[in-house]
Amino acid sequence: MAAKNNRMLMDTVDVVIVGARLAGLATAIPLAHAGLRVVAIDKTHFPSDTMSTHAMVPSAIQELVLLGALDRVLALDPAKSRYLAIHEDGIRFRERYRSFLGIDYGLCIPRDLLDMQMVDTARAAGVDVRERCGFESVISDGDRAVGIRYRSRGTLHELRARVVVGADGRKSRVAAELGVWDPYRGSKNGRGFAFRYLDDPIGPDAQEEYGIYRYGTTVSLMMPACPRGRAIAVHMCDAVEIPAFRADPEGMWNAKLAEDAAWRDRVGGATNMSPVRATDDLSAYYRASSGPGWALVGDAGHFKDPVTGNGQRDALKHGRLLGETIATTIEDSAKLDAALRQWEQNRDRDTISTYHWGNRETNPAPSSPLAKAVIAGFADNPAEVPQFSDTFNRVRPVEHVLNPVRLTAAVIRALRTPGVNRREILAEVAQQLPHEIDVRRHRLIDGFRSSRKISTERPGWTVGTAPRASSDSENRNGGAVLPEAGDPDRSTTGA
């Protein structure tokens, strides 16, 4: 590490963004297109990897189009997945995705490659992306954020700005600095996340679908990746299994192959496998994400279960929308602050359904006869018309796809299944009914930043201890310089 010195370099820009991955750069690009001076800092040097679900469905690829990044991404020669396939206890069906702006496929790009293409796109648009920069503090004027301090190669830099954006992930030091580290709602995730890259046994010419395999307490995903012929295998397993994945990754890999014949048939012949990466730090949450002169975007402000496969889509979409919001209101601070609050409210409306859907998927229990009946209801779809895939693709809210008519049909189907315990099915219906009511109430009735607990939310969640924030109020208002602090942690899902 470079030695510290007492010199401070000072500059003024329109917008400064802490975090230069998907959410931060999606915010920066529209700002640069609007002719604003925008700086995005990041602790890392690109290309650089990060934990991520990787999956992007057509509605996420649409965002790459709008940001001008898709051509660069396609130059990596990724496999295009046009189908979503479900496998569970003998039930199998697949659907072709609906298209967005003519895009009818998903992509699964390793993050060191994807983020590098986004950095190149941002720089081409005029964004000043600064690497190996350790964020230190937010500068405030009263209750308004007016800039940041960061350290690079031992030198302290002060950037004054009209807007400060935190895009620095789950362990957001910007959130801690702004006093919003503690989420106002959250939910514990009973699942962990383990994945590896591999050569796809079916070969590059047959890669055309994202596969979801549900067995026992595990949801496994097989997703064609980049370049064609490579793939990513993911286990969303019971969180108690994550220590075993860390201690004996090959043993756990083989144990999962032994658990399910369909998974073994799809993945068992894989070669050229990377090491397994795993995490169990997956609590879902919402933080207050806007205030006077500041906003939090991506995982810094909101996180949900990765099983929904929507983290990157939301980082790109709501980053872009945040950039467009700032660009059109930055000249009037009152209008800007109101617009930032409205942006946050719109983000919440767009993500609430998948947040609760993810919460309901976090219980690592074997699928019940009722759950299997719900899945089986989508299998009667010989034309492969998009239905279940609309949940991942965000065409409709989840509760519109899993609507009362479909759920009632599933109850009837389950009750008619030979040998089932009908009392248990009816008891599960009674257990699930509050969830259905609560999710709809939350989306349609509960107010902005409501902290009223919802039945889908599991207790015991945590985002950990806040990183050290600047305690010297004189420093935050332009006085003494803070000593160097550690860099912000990267998002678990890499937004």
Short mmCIF file of C-alpha atoms in Angstrom, two decimals:
data_model
loop_
_atom_site.label_atom_id
_atom_site.label_comp_id
_atom_site.label_asym_id
_atom_site.label_seq_id
_atom_site.Cartn_x
_atom_site.Cartn_y
_atom_site.Cartn_z
CA MET A 1 0.00 0.00 0.00
CA ALA A 2 1.28 3.46 -0.84
CA ALA A 3 2.32 5.56 2.13
CA LYS A 4 -0.07 8.25 3.28
CA ASN A 5 0.81 11.87 2.86
CA ASN A 6 -0.71 15.09 4.10
CA ARG A 7 -1.55 16.46 0.68
CA MET A 8 -5.24 16.81 -0.26
CA LEU A 9 -6.40 17.15 -3.86
CA MET A 10 -9.71 18.96 -4.28
CA ASP A 11 -12.12 19.09 -7.21
CA THR A 12 -15.77 19.85 -7.98
CA VAL A 13 -18.05 17.68 -10.14
CA ASP A 14 -21.79 17.37 -10.71
CA VAL A 15 -22.27 13.84 -9.36
CA VAL A 16 -19.96 11.46 -7.51
CA ILE A 17 -20.74 7.74 -7.30
CA VAL A 18 -19.11 5.35 -4.82
CA GLY A 19 -19.02 1.95 -6.51
CA ALA A 20 -18.33 1.38 -10.21
CA ARG A 21 -20.05 -1.90 -10.98
CA LEU A 22 -23.50 -2.42 -12.51
CA ALA A 23 -25.66 -0.14 -10.39
CA GLY A 24 -23.13 2.67 -10.15
CA LEU A 25 -22.26 2.69 -13.84
CA ALA A 26 -25.89 2.37 -14.92
CA THR A 27 -26.47 5.56 -12.91
CA ALA A 28 -23.42 7.29 -14.36
CA ILE A 29 -23.99 6.67 -18.07
CA PRO A 30 -27.23 8.71 -18.46
CA LEU A 31 -25.62 11.52 -16.46
CA ALA A 32 -22.66 11.64 -18.82
CA HIS A 33 -24.98 11.52 -21.82
CA ALA A 34 -26.73 14.59 -20.37
CA GLY A 35 -23.43 16.47 -20.39
CA LEU A 36 -22.86 16.36 -16.63
CA ARG A 37 -19.47 15.78 -15.08
CA VAL A 38 -19.67 12.50 -13.18
CA VAL A 39 -16.97 10.59 -11.31
CA ALA A 40 -17.38 6.94 -10.23
CA ILE A 41 -14.81 5.54 -7.82
CA ASP A 42 -14.18 1.92 -6.91
CA LYS A 43 -11.77 0.19 -4.56
CA THR A 44 -10.82 -2.42 -7.16
CA HIS A 45 -8.92 -2.49 -10.43
CA PHE A 46 -10.94 -3.82 -13.37
CA PRO A 47 -11.37 -6.50 -14.57
CA SER A 48 -12.31 -7.81 -11.15
CA ASP A 49 -14.64 -10.62 -10.08
CA THR A 50 -17.43 -10.47 -7.49
CA MET A 51 -20.04 -12.83 -6.03
CA SER A 52 -23.10 -12.85 -8.27
CA THR A 53 -26.05 -14.89 -9.48
CA HIS A 54 -24.92 -13.95 -13.01
CA ALA A 55 -28.34 -14.56 -14.58
CA MET A 56 -29.86 -11.85 -16.76
CA VAL A 57 -33.26 -12.40 -18.40
CA PRO A 58 -34.56 -10.39 -21.40
CA SER A 59 -35.77 -7.49 -19.26
CA ALA A 60 -32.19 -7.13 -17.97
CA ILE A 61 -30.66 -7.40 -21.44
CA GLN A 62 -33.02 -4.58 -22.45
CA GLU A 63 -31.17 -2.39 -19.95
CA LEU A 64 -27.85 -3.17 -21.65
CA VAL A 65 -29.45 -1.97 -24.88
CA LEU A 66 -30.64 1.28 -23.30
CA LEU A 67 -27.22 1.87 -21.73
CA GLY A 68 -25.36 1.17 -24.98
CA ALA A 69 -23.44 -1.81 -23.56
CA LEU A 70 -24.97 -4.79 -25.37
CA ASP A 71 -22.69 -4.82 -28.43
CA ARG A 72 -19.63 -4.97 -26.20
CA VAL A 73 -21.18 -7.80 -24.16
CA LEU A 74 -22.16 -9.82 -27.23
CA ALA A 75 -18.59 -9.53 -28.52
CA LEU A 76 -17.65 -11.89 -25.65
CA ASP A 77 -19.53 -14.66 -27.53
CA PRO A 78 -21.96 -15.63 -24.73
CA ALA A 79 -24.56 -18.38 -25.04
CA LYS A 80 -28.06 -17.00 -25.54
CA SER A 81 -30.68 -18.70 -23.37
CA ARG A 82 -34.16 -18.31 -24.84
CA TYR A 83 -35.93 -20.75 -22.54
CA LEU A 84 -36.57 -21.32 -18.84
CA ALA A 85 -36.87 -25.02 -17.93
CA ILE A 86 -38.19 -26.40 -14.63
CA HIS A 87 -37.43 -29.88 -13.28
CA GLU A 88 -39.03 -31.15 -10.07
CA ASP A 89 -39.83 -34.70 -8.99
CA GLY A 90 -40.76 -35.88 -12.49
CA ILE A 91 -42.40 -32.60 -13.49
CA ARG A 92 -40.68 -30.91 -16.42
CA PHE A 93 -41.70 -27.99 -18.56
CA ARG A 94 -40.06 -25.11 -20.33
CA GLU A 95 -41.18 -21.76 -21.67
CA ARG A 96 -39.71 -19.31 -24.14
CA TYR A 97 -39.14 -15.87 -22.65
CA ARG A 98 -41.21 -12.87 -23.71
CA SER A 99 -39.15 -10.31 -25.55
CA PHE A 100 -38.24 -6.77 -24.45
CA LEU A 101 -37.27 -4.32 -27.20
CA GLY A 102 -36.86 -7.31 -29.48
CA ILE A 103 -34.62 -9.13 -26.98
CA ASP A 104 -35.93 -12.66 -26.35
CA TYR A 105 -32.91 -14.22 -24.64
CA GLY A 106 -31.00 -14.14 -21.38
CA LEU A 107 -27.26 -13.95 -20.85
CA CYS A 108 -25.06 -15.21 -18.04
CA ILE A 109 -21.75 -13.36 -18.05
CA PRO A 110 -18.96 -13.84 -15.46
CA ARG A 111 -18.72 -10.61 -13.57
CA ASP A 112 -15.08 -9.86 -14.30
CA LEU A 113 -16.05 -9.78 -18.00
CA LEU A 114 -19.44 -8.05 -17.68
CA ASP A 115 -18.23 -5.31 -15.36
CA MET A 116 -15.25 -4.57 -17.61
CA GLN A 117 -17.60 -4.05 -20.57
CA MET A 118 -19.69 -1.70 -18.44
CA VAL A 119 -16.59 0.25 -17.41
CA ASP A 120 -15.56 0.60 -21.07
CA THR A 121 -19.10 1.70 -22.01
CA ALA A 122 -19.17 4.28 -19.21
CA ARG A 123 -15.78 5.70 -20.14
CA ALA A 124 -16.81 5.94 -23.79
CA ALA A 125 -19.87 7.93 -22.64
CA GLY A 126 -17.64 10.36 -20.74
CA VAL A 127 -17.76 8.96 -17.19
CA ASP A 128 -14.57 9.45 -15.18
CA VAL A 129 -14.10 5.96 -13.67
CA ARG A 130 -11.36 5.99 -11.03
CA GLU A 131 -9.99 2.65 -9.83
CA ARG A 132 -8.19 1.65 -6.62
CA CYS A 133 -9.87 4.41 -4.64
CA GLY A 134 -10.82 3.80 -1.01
CA PHE A 135 -13.92 5.73 0.09
CA GLU A 136 -13.49 7.47 3.45
CA SER A 137 -16.33 9.83 4.25
CA VAL A 138 -19.31 11.84 3.06
CA ILE A 139 -18.96 15.62 3.27
CA SER A 140 -22.11 17.34 4.54
CA ASP A 141 -23.42 20.87 4.72
CA GLY A 142 -26.05 20.65 7.44
CA ASP A 143 -28.21 17.67 6.49
CA ARG A 144 -27.21 17.83 2.81
CA ALA A 145 -24.56 15.60 1.22
CA VAL A 146 -22.18 17.79 -0.78
CA GLY A 147 -19.32 15.47 -1.64
CA ILE A 148 -16.98 12.73 -0.50
CA ARG A 149 -13.41 12.11 0.53
CA TYR A 150 -11.46 9.14 -0.75
CA ARG A 151 -7.86 8.00 -0.73
CA SER A 152 -5.88 6.84 -3.75
CA ARG A 153 -2.21 5.80 -3.67
CA GLY A 154 -1.85 7.36 -0.25
CA THR A 155 -3.24 10.75 -1.27
CA LEU A 156 -6.51 12.10 0.11
CA HIS A 157 -8.95 13.49 -2.44
CA GLU A 158 -11.97 15.69 -1.81
CA LEU A 159 -14.71 15.73 -4.43
CA ARG A 160 -17.47 18.28 -3.99
CA ALA A 161 -20.65 17.37 -5.84
CA ARG A 162 -24.30 18.31 -6.12
CA VAL A 163 -25.31 14.66 -5.68
CA VAL A 164 -23.64 11.75 -3.87
CA VAL A 165 -24.66 8.22 -4.89
CA GLY A 166 -23.79 5.12 -2.87
CA ALA A 167 -23.47 2.05 -5.08
CA ASP A 168 -21.10 0.18 -2.80
CA GLY A 169 -23.06 -2.97 -2.05
CA ARG A 170 -24.59 -4.67 0.96
CA LYS A 171 -21.88 -3.44 3.32
CA SER A 172 -22.32 0.13 2.10
CA ARG A 173 -20.06 2.54 3.94
CA VAL A 174 -21.93 5.36 2.25
CA ALA A 175 -25.12 4.14 3.96
CA ALA A 176 -23.28 4.06 7.28
CA GLU A 177 -21.96 7.58 6.73
CA LEU A 178 -25.43 8.86 5.92
CA GLY A 179 -26.94 7.25 9.02
CA VAL A 180 -29.13 4.73 7.16
CA TRP A 181 -27.11 1.55 7.67
CA ASP A 182 -29.93 -0.18 9.58
CA PRO A 183 -32.67 -1.35 7.16
CA TYR A 184 -36.23 -0.51 8.09
CA ARG A 185 -37.40 -3.99 7.05
CA GLY A 186 -35.74 -7.30 6.26
CA SER A 187 -35.97 -11.07 6.22
CA LYS A 188 -33.57 -13.89 7.13
CA ASN A 189 -32.63 -16.25 4.32
CA GLY A 190 -32.56 -19.94 5.22
CA ARG A 191 -30.64 -20.73 2.03
CA GLY A 192 -27.01 -20.37 1.11
CA PHE A 193 -25.44 -19.84 -2.30
CA ALA A 194 -22.65 -21.94 -3.86
CA PHE A 195 -21.52 -21.89 -7.49
CA ARG A 196 -18.77 -22.86 -9.91
CA TYR A 197 -17.93 -22.45 -13.60
CA LEU A 198 -17.52 -25.51 -15.83
CA ASP A 199 -17.47 -26.77 -19.40
CA ASP A 200 -21.04 -27.64 -20.31
CA PRO A 201 -21.42 -31.37 -21.06
CA ILE A 202 -24.01 -30.70 -23.78
CA GLY A 203 -21.60 -28.55 -25.77
CA PRO A 204 -21.90 -24.99 -27.11
CA ASP A 205 -24.40 -25.70 -29.90
CA ALA A 206 -27.08 -27.11 -27.56
CA GLN A 207 -27.03 -24.38 -24.93
CA GLU A 208 -30.42 -22.68 -25.07
CA GLU A 209 -32.06 -22.66 -21.63
CA TYR A 210 -31.70 -21.74 -17.98
CA GLY A 211 -32.47 -24.91 -16.04
CA ILE A 212 -33.95 -24.92 -12.51
CA TYR A 213 -33.77 -28.24 -10.65
CA ARG A 214 -35.72 -28.57 -7.42
CA TYR A 215 -34.97 -31.58 -5.23
CA GLY A 216 -34.91 -32.20 -1.50
CA THR A 217 -34.07 -28.92 0.21
CA THR A 218 -32.05 -27.59 -2.75
CA VAL A 219 -32.77 -25.45 -5.79
CA SER A 220 -29.97 -25.87 -8.36
CA LEU A 221 -29.50 -23.81 -11.49
CA MET A 222 -27.59 -24.65 -14.67
CA MET A 223 -27.02 -21.58 -16.84
CA PRO A 224 -25.08 -21.36 -20.13
CA ALA A 225 -22.42 -18.72 -19.81
CA CYS A 226 -19.56 -17.04 -21.61
CA PRO A 227 -17.91 -17.88 -23.90
CA ARG A 228 -20.30 -20.40 -25.44
CA GLY A 229 -19.59 -23.86 -24.11
CA ARG A 230 -19.00 -22.62 -20.55
CA ALA A 231 -21.73 -22.66 -17.91
CA ILE A 232 -22.41 -21.79 -14.29
CA ALA A 233 -23.82 -24.32 -11.85
CA VAL A 234 -25.47 -22.88 -8.73
CA HIS A 235 -26.79 -24.51 -5.57
CA MET A 236 -29.31 -22.56 -3.51
CA CYS A 237 -29.12 -24.99 -0.60
CA ASP A 238 -29.85 -25.04 3.13
CA ALA A 239 -27.59 -22.42 4.70
CA VAL A 240 -26.33 -25.02 7.20
CA GLU A 241 -24.61 -26.76 4.26
CA ILE A 242 -22.41 -23.78 3.36
CA PRO A 243 -19.67 -24.60 5.90
CA ALA A 244 -19.46 -28.07 4.31
CA PHE A 245 -19.17 -26.50 0.85
CA ARG A 246 -16.23 -24.47 2.14
CA ALA A 247 -14.56 -27.38 3.96
CA ASP A 248 -15.13 -30.09 1.33
CA PRO A 249 -16.38 -28.53 -1.91
CA GLU A 250 -15.85 -31.63 -4.06
CA GLY A 251 -17.55 -33.86 -1.53
CA MET A 252 -20.59 -31.55 -1.45
CA TRP A 253 -20.59 -31.29 -5.25
CA ASN A 254 -20.76 -35.08 -5.53
CA ALA A 255 -23.37 -35.29 -2.78
CA LYS A 256 -25.66 -32.97 -4.76
CA LEU A 257 -25.13 -35.07 -7.90
CA ALA A 258 -26.25 -38.11 -5.94
CA GLU A 259 -29.41 -36.43 -4.67
CA ASP A 260 -31.22 -35.95 -7.98
CA ALA A 261 -31.10 -37.97 -11.20
CA ALA A 262 -32.17 -35.07 -13.43
CA TRP A 263 -29.43 -32.82 -12.02
CA ARG A 264 -26.87 -35.62 -12.34
CA ASP A 265 -27.87 -36.27 -15.96
CA ARG A 266 -27.48 -32.59 -16.82
CA VAL A 267 -24.28 -31.77 -14.97
CA GLY A 268 -22.54 -35.03 -14.10
CA GLY A 269 -20.27 -35.08 -17.16
CA ALA A 270 -18.93 -31.56 -16.65
CA THR A 271 -15.19 -30.96 -16.94
CA ASN A 272 -12.75 -28.08 -16.46
CA MET A 273 -14.49 -27.00 -13.27
CA SER A 274 -13.47 -23.92 -11.31
CA PRO A 275 -13.26 -23.85 -7.50
CA VAL A 276 -16.57 -23.53 -5.64
CA ARG A 277 -17.47 -20.13 -4.18
CA ALA A 278 -20.08 -19.88 -1.45
CA THR A 279 -21.83 -17.46 0.90
CA ASP A 280 -24.59 -17.53 3.49
CA ASP A 281 -24.79 -13.75 3.96
CA LEU A 282 -28.09 -13.34 2.14
CA SER A 283 -30.60 -11.56 4.37
CA ALA A 284 -33.04 -9.49 2.33
CA TYR A 285 -33.75 -5.85 3.24
CA TYR A 286 -34.78 -2.33 2.31
CA ARG A 287 -32.79 0.69 3.46
CA ALA A 288 -33.96 4.28 3.24
CA SER A 289 -32.34 5.13 -0.10
CA SER A 290 -32.70 8.85 -0.72
CA GLY A 291 -32.28 12.14 1.07
CA PRO A 292 -30.99 15.70 0.61
CA GLY A 293 -28.44 15.42 -2.17
CA TRP A 294 -27.92 11.64 -1.94
CA ALA A 295 -29.23 8.25 -3.01
CA LEU A 296 -28.37 4.57 -2.55
CA VAL A 297 -28.65 2.28 -5.58
CA GLY A 298 -28.27 -1.45 -6.16
CA ASP A 299 -27.56 -3.67 -3.17
CA ALA A 300 -26.61 -0.63 -1.10
CA GLY A 301 -30.31 0.21 -0.84
CA HIS A 302 -32.20 -3.03 -1.43
CA PHE A 303 -31.45 -6.75 -1.60
CA LYS A 304 -33.60 -9.85 -2.11
CA ASP A 305 -33.07 -13.59 -2.34
CA PRO A 306 -30.80 -14.41 -5.33
CA VAL A 307 -33.13 -17.29 -6.26
CA THR A 308 -35.29 -14.71 -8.06
CA GLY A 309 -32.43 -13.96 -10.46
CA ASN A 310 -33.30 -10.27 -10.50
CA GLY A 311 -30.41 -8.55 -8.74
CA GLN A 312 -28.60 -7.50 -11.90
CA ARG A 313 -31.80 -6.49 -13.68
CA ASP A 314 -32.77 -4.22 -10.80
CA ALA A 315 -29.27 -2.78 -10.47
CA LEU A 316 -29.22 -1.84 -14.15
CA LYS A 317 -32.82 -0.62 -14.41
CA HIS A 318 -32.99 1.44 -11.25
CA GLY A 319 -29.47 2.71 -11.75
CA ARG A 320 -30.43 3.98 -15.19
CA LEU A 321 -33.65 5.51 -13.86
CA LEU A 322 -31.74 7.19 -11.03
CA GLY A 323 -29.29 8.71 -13.50
CA GLU A 324 -32.14 10.00 -15.67
CA THR A 325 -33.89 11.41 -12.59
CA ILE A 326 -30.81 13.31 -11.43
CA ALA A 327 -30.03 14.60 -14.92
CA THR A 328 -33.45 16.24 -15.28
CA THR A 329 -33.67 17.83 -11.81
CA ILE A 330 -30.11 18.61 -10.69
CA GLU A 331 -30.41 22.36 -11.34
CA ASP A 332 -33.06 22.79 -8.61
CA SER A 333 -32.19 21.21 -5.26
CA ALA A 334 -35.80 21.11 -4.03
CA LYS A 335 -36.99 19.40 -7.22
CA LEU A 336 -33.98 17.07 -7.08
CA ASP A 337 -34.70 15.92 -3.53
CA ALA A 338 -38.38 15.34 -4.30
CA ALA A 339 -37.46 13.43 -7.46
CA LEU A 340 -34.97 11.24 -5.58
CA ARG A 341 -37.66 10.32 -3.09
CA GLN A 342 -40.07 9.52 -5.91
CA TRP A 343 -37.39 7.40 -7.59
CA GLU A 344 -36.99 5.39 -4.39
CA GLN A 345 -40.74 4.94 -4.09
CA ASN A 346 -40.95 3.70 -7.69
CA ARG A 347 -38.07 1.29 -7.07
CA ASP A 348 -39.91 -0.14 -4.10
CA ARG A 349 -43.14 -0.62 -6.06
CA ASP A 350 -41.20 -2.43 -8.77
CA THR A 351 -39.34 -4.76 -6.41
CA ILE A 352 -41.83 -5.54 -3.62
CA SER A 353 -43.39 -8.55 -5.36
CA THR A 354 -40.06 -10.26 -6.01
CA TYR A 355 -38.84 -9.38 -2.52
CA HIS A 356 -41.73 -11.31 -0.98
CA TRP A 357 -41.47 -14.10 -3.53
CA GLY A 358 -37.82 -14.50 -2.59
CA ASN A 359 -38.68 -14.50 1.11
CA ARG A 360 -41.14 -17.34 0.54
CA GLU A 361 -38.46 -19.32 -1.29
CA THR A 362 -35.93 -19.00 1.56
CA ASN A 363 -37.32 -21.90 3.59
CA PRO A 364 -35.12 -24.88 2.60
CA ALA A 365 -37.79 -27.54 2.98
CA PRO A 366 -38.82 -30.22 0.48
CA SER A 367 -41.65 -29.16 -1.81
CA SER A 368 -45.06 -30.03 -0.45
CA PRO A 369 -47.78 -31.74 -2.53
CA LEU A 370 -49.46 -28.33 -2.83
CA ALA A 371 -46.27 -26.64 -4.10
CA LYS A 372 -45.79 -29.43 -6.62
CA ALA A 373 -49.38 -29.01 -7.76
CA VAL A 374 -48.72 -25.32 -8.39
CA ILE A 375 -45.67 -26.18 -10.51
CA ALA A 376 -47.56 -28.91 -12.34
CA GLY A 377 -50.19 -26.37 -13.32
CA PHE A 378 -47.62 -24.62 -15.52
CA ALA A 379 -46.57 -27.86 -17.20
CA ASP A 380 -49.81 -28.03 -19.18
CA ASN A 381 -48.44 -25.62 -21.73
CA PRO A 382 -47.51 -27.50 -24.92
CA ALA A 383 -46.98 -24.29 -26.91
CA GLU A 384 -44.35 -23.11 -24.37
CA VAL A 385 -46.24 -19.81 -24.00
CA PRO A 386 -44.58 -17.58 -21.36
CA GLN A 387 -46.33 -17.95 -18.01
CA PHE A 388 -44.12 -19.01 -15.10
CA SER A 389 -41.10 -17.37 -16.76
CA ASP A 390 -42.91 -14.02 -16.52
CA THR A 391 -42.06 -14.03 -12.80
CA PHE A 392 -38.31 -13.99 -13.50
CA ASN A 393 -38.68 -11.74 -16.53
CA ARG A 394 -40.72 -9.21 -14.53
CA VAL A 395 -43.46 -8.97 -17.13
CA ARG A 396 -46.06 -9.04 -14.35
CA PRO A 397 -46.01 -8.97 -10.54
CA VAL A 398 -45.54 -12.46 -9.13
CA GLU A 399 -49.00 -12.45 -7.57
CA HIS A 400 -50.52 -11.82 -11.01
CA VAL A 401 -48.82 -14.96 -12.33
CA LEU A 402 -49.58 -17.02 -9.21
CA ASN A 403 -53.09 -15.62 -9.15
CA PRO A 404 -56.12 -16.85 -7.14
CA VAL A 405 -57.52 -18.81 -10.09
CA ARG A 406 -54.26 -20.68 -10.63
CA LEU A 407 -53.75 -21.27 -6.92
CA THR A 408 -57.31 -22.57 -6.48
CA ALA A 409 -56.78 -24.97 -9.37
CA ALA A 410 -53.58 -26.16 -7.69
CA VAL A 411 -55.41 -26.82 -4.41
CA ILE A 412 -58.01 -28.91 -6.24
CA ARG A 413 -55.27 -30.79 -8.12
CA ALA A 414 -53.40 -31.50 -4.89
CA LEU A 415 -56.51 -32.71 -3.08
CA ARG A 416 -57.25 -35.11 -5.94
CA THR A 417 -53.77 -36.62 -5.92
CA PRO A 418 -54.00 -40.28 -4.82
CA GLY A 419 -52.55 -41.00 -1.39
CA VAL A 420 -52.15 -37.42 -0.20
CA ASN A 421 -53.01 -36.26 3.29
CA ARG A 422 -55.84 -33.84 2.58
CA ARG A 423 -55.77 -32.38 6.08
CA GLU A 424 -52.13 -31.41 5.64
CA ILE A 425 -52.93 -29.76 2.31
CA LEU A 426 -55.77 -27.76 3.81
CA ALA A 427 -53.56 -26.80 6.75
CA GLU A 428 -50.94 -25.52 4.29
CA VAL A 429 -53.60 -23.53 2.46
CA ALA A 430 -54.54 -21.90 5.78
CA GLN A 431 -50.85 -21.18 6.42
CA GLN A 432 -50.24 -19.67 2.99
CA LEU A 433 -53.38 -17.54 2.83
CA PRO A 434 -51.98 -14.77 5.10
CA HIS A 435 -48.96 -14.53 2.80
CA GLU A 436 -51.19 -14.00 -0.23
CA ILE A 437 -53.16 -11.29 1.58
CA ASP A 438 -50.10 -9.57 3.08
CA VAL A 439 -48.15 -9.39 -0.19
CA ARG A 440 -51.04 -7.76 -2.01
CA ARG A 441 -51.71 -5.39 0.88
CA HIS A 442 -48.08 -4.34 1.05
CA ARG A 443 -47.86 -3.61 -2.68
CA LEU A 444 -51.22 -1.85 -2.98
CA ILE A 445 -52.01 -0.28 0.40
CA ASP A 446 -49.05 0.07 2.77
CA GLY A 447 -47.34 3.43 2.63
CA PHE A 448 -43.85 4.39 1.48
CA ARG A 449 -41.13 2.97 3.76
CA SER A 450 -43.72 1.09 5.75
CA SER A 451 -42.07 -0.97 8.50
CA ARG A 452 -45.18 -3.00 9.21
CA LYS A 453 -44.05 -6.64 9.36
CA ILE A 454 -45.26 -8.94 6.59
CA SER A 455 -45.86 -12.64 7.17
CA THR A 456 -43.35 -13.65 4.46
CA GLU A 457 -40.52 -12.00 6.41
CA ARG A 458 -38.48 -14.38 8.57
CA PRO A 459 -37.03 -13.12 11.87
CA GLY A 460 -33.34 -13.23 12.77
CA TRP A 461 -32.09 -11.27 9.76
CA THR A 462 -29.00 -9.11 9.91
CA VAL A 463 -26.78 -7.00 7.67
CA GLY A 464 -23.96 -7.10 10.20
CA THR A 465 -22.23 -4.31 12.08
CA ALA A 466 -21.98 -0.97 10.34
CA PRO A 467 -18.54 -0.10 8.96
CA ARG A 468 -16.82 2.65 10.86
CA ALA A 469 -18.40 5.96 9.93
CA SER A 470 -16.78 9.32 10.51
CA SER A 471 -17.63 10.34 14.06
CA ASP A 472 -16.01 13.78 13.86
CA SER A 473 -18.81 16.10 12.77
CA GLU A 474 -16.24 18.80 12.06
CA ASN A 475 -14.66 16.44 9.52
CA ARG A 476 -17.97 15.77 7.76
CA ASN A 477 -18.50 19.50 7.38
CA GLY A 478 -15.12 20.24 5.92
CA GLY A 479 -12.74 20.19 8.89
CA ALA A 480 -10.00 17.76 9.92
CA VAL A 481 -9.04 14.85 7.68
CA LEU A 482 -10.04 11.34 8.69
CA PRO A 483 -7.37 8.64 8.96
CA GLU A 484 -7.55 6.07 6.17
CA ALA A 485 -10.33 3.51 6.53
CA GLY A 486 -10.92 0.12 4.96
CA ASP A 487 -12.58 -0.17 1.58
CA PRO A 488 -16.28 -0.87 1.18
CA ASP A 489 -17.24 -4.52 0.92
CA ARG A 490 -18.58 -5.69 -2.42
CA SER A 491 -22.16 -6.74 -2.87
CA THR A 492 -22.98 -10.41 -2.38
CA THR A 493 -24.83 -10.44 -5.65
CA GLY A 494 -22.59 -8.00 -7.34
CA ALA A 495 -24.95 -5.19 -8.21
#
